[in-house]
Tab-separated table of C-alpha atoms in Angstrom:
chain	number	residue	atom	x	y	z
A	122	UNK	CA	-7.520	3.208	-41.996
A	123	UNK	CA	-10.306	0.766	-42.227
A	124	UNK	CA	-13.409	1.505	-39.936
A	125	UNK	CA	-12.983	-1.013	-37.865
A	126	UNK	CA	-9.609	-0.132	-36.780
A	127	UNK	CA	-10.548	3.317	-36.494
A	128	UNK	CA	-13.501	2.673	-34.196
A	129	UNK	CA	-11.482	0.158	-32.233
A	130	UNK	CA	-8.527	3.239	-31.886
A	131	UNK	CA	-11.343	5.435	-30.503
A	132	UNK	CA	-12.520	3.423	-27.628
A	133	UNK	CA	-9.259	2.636	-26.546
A	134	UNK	CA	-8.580	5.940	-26.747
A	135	UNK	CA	-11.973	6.665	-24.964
A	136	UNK	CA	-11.195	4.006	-22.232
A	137	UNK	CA	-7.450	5.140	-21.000
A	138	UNK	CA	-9.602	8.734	-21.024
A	139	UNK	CA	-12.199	7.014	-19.244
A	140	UNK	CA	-10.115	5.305	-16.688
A	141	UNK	CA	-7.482	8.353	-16.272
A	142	UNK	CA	-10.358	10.605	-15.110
A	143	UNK	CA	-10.882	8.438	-12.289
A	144	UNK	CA	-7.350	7.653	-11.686
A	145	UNK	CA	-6.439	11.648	-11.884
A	146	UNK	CA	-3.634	10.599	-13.983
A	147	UNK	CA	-3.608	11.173	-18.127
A	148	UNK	CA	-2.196	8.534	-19.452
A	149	UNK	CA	-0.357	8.362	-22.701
A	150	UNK	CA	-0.019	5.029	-24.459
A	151	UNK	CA	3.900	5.366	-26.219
A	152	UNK	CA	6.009	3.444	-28.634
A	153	UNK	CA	9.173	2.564	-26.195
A	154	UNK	CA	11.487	1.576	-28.978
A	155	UNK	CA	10.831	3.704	-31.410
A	156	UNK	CA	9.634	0.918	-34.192
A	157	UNK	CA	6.127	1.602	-34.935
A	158	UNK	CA	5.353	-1.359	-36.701
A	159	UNK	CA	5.478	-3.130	-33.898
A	160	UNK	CA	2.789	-0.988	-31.826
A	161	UNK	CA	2.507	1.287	-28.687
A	162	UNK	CA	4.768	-0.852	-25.618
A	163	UNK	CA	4.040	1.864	-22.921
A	164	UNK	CA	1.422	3.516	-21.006
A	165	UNK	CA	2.946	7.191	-19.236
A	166	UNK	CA	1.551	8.389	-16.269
A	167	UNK	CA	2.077	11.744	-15.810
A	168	UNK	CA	0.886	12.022	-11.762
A	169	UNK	CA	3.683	9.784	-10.823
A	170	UNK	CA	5.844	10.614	-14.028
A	171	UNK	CA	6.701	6.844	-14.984
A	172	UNK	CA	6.371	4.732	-18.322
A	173	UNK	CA	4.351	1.252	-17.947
A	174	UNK	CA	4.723	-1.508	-19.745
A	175	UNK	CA	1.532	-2.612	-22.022
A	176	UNK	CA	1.451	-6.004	-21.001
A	177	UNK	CA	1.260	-5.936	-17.580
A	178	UNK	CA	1.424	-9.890	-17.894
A	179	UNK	CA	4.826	-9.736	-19.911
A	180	UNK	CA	6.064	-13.056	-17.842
A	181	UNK	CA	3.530	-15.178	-19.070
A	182	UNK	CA	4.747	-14.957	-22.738
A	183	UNK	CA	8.356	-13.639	-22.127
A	184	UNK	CA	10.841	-14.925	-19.181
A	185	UNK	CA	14.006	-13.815	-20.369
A	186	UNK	CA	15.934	-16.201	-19.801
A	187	UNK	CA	14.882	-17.755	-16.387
A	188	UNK	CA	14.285	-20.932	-15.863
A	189	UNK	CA	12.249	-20.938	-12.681
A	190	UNK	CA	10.014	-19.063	-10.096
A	191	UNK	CA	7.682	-17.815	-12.535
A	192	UNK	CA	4.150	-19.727	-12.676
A	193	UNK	CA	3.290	-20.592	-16.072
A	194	UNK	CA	-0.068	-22.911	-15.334
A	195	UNK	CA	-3.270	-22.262	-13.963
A	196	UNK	CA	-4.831	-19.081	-13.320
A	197	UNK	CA	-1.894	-17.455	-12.263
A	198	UNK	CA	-0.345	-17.192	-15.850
A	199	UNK	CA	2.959	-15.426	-15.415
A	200	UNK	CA	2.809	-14.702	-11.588
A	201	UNK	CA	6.003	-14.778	-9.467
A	202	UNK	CA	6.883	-13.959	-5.831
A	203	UNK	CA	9.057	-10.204	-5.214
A	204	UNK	CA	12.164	-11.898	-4.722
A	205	UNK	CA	11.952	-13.501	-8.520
A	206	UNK	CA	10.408	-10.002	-9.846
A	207	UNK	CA	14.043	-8.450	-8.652
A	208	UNK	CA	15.317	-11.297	-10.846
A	209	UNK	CA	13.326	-11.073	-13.662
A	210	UNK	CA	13.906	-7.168	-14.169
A	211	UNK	CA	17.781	-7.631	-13.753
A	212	UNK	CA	17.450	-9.737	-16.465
A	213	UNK	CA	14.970	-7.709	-18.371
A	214	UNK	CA	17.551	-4.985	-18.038
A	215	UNK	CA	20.838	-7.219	-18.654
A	216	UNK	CA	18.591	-8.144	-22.170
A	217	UNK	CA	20.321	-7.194	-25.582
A	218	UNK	CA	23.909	-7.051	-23.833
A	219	UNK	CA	22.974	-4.354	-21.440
A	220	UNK	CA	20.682	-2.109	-23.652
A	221	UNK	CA	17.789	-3.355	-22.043
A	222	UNK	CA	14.179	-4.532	-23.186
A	223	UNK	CA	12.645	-2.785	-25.693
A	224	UNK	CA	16.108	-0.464	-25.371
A	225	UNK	CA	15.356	0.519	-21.799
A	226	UNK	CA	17.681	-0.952	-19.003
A	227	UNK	CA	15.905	0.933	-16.256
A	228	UNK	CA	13.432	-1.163	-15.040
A	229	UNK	CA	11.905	-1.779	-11.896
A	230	UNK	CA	9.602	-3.120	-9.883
A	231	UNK	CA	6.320	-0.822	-8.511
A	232	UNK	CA	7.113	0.861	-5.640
A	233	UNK	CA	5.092	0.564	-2.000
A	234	UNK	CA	5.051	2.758	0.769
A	235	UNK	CA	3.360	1.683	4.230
A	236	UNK	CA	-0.742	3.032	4.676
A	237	UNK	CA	0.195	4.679	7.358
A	238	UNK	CA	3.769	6.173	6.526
A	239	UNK	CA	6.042	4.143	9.136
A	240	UNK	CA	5.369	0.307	9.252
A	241	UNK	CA	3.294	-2.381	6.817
A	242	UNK	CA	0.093	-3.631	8.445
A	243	UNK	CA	-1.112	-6.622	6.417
A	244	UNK	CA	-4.091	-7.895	8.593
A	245	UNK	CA	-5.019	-11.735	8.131
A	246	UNK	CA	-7.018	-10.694	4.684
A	247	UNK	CA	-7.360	-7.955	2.378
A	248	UNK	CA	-9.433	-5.192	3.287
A	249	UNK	CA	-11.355	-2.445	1.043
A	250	UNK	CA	-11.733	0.102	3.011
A	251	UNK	CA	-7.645	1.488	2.985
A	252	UNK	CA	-6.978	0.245	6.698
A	253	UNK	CA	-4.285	-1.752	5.881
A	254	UNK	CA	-1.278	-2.792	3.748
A	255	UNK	CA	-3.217	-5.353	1.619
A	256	UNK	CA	-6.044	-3.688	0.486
A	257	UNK	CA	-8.386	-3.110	-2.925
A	258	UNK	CA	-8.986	0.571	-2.017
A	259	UNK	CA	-6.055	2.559	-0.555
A	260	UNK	CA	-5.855	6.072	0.677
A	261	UNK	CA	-3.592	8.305	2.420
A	262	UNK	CA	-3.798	10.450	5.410
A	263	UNK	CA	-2.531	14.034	4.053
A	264	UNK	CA	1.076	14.072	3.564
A	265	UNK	CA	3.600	13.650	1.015
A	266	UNK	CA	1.932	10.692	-0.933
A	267	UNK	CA	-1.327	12.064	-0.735
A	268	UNK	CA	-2.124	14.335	-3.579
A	269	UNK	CA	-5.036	16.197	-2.340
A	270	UNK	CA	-3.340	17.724	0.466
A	271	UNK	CA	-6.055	18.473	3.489
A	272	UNK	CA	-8.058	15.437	2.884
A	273	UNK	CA	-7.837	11.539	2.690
A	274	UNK	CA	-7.344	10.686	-1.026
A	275	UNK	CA	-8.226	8.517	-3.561
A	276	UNK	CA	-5.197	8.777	-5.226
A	277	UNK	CA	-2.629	6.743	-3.060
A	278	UNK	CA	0.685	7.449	-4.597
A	279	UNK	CA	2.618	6.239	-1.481
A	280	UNK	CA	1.864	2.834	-3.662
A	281	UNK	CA	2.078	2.809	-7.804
A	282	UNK	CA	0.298	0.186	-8.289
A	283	UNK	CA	-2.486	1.066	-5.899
A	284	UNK	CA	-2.763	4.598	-7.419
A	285	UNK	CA	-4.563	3.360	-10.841
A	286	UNK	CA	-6.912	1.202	-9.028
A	287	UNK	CA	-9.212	3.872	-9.764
């Protein structure tokens, strides 16, 4: 392997390590169809026990087959609204005549649980301190998505996307 590869392996490597220390997750980059050549597809997260895809920003270069909904300009390359993310996994799972992308037919989208266990509370802007719904640093009271039971966490898992903010 030539050095430049290798070094560029080891601080990727060094980086998911990095980041899953502060995420309290290890995360395992894996090859979702099972053809090497073409690379690692996946991250796995083994605190919420789910396989990501690599390119979080798969719509930008890949709609399967829609034709609208799905922002292609601008600085919101490959963004889309939830009720076209519902449309664009059926179709990433109804890819390949049912098998799926990448062989997988089980897609979704991230789940989201409210802050505060019964009700969303969006507020007119994002907040950072976890006090609402749309927020850039959630927590949870202790309770079922809260891993650190006894204490507010860090480690949301009420929302997956939330959860590996940090």
């Amino acid at each position: 392997m030539p050095l430049r590869s290798l070094l560029r392996a080891a601080f990727a490597g060094a980086c998911l390590s990095l980041y899953s220390t502060f995420a309290l997750a290890a995360l395992t980059v894996v090859d979702i169809d099972g053809i090497a050549a073409n690379g690692h597809e996946g991250v796995y997260d083994d605190v919420l026990d789910i396989t990501w895809l690599r390119d979080a920003n798969i719509a930008a270069s890949n709609q399967f087959g829609l034709s609208s909904g799905i922002s292609l300009g601008g600085p919101s390359i490959g963004s889309m609204n939830w009720h076209t993310a519902g449309t664009f996994v059926d179709a990433m799972n109804a890819l390949n005549g049912g098998a799926g992308y990448l062989g997988v037919n089980s897609w979704r989208v991230p789940t989201a649980t409210p802050v505060n266990g019964t009700n969303f509370v969006y507020g007119n802007y994002a907040t950072y301190d976890g006090s609402t719904d749309r927020s850039y640093n959630l927590t949870a009271p202790p309770g079922v998505y809260n891993p650190t039971p006894g204490t507010n966490s860090l480690g949301f898992i009420g929302s997956e996307l939330a959860y590996h903010y940090y």
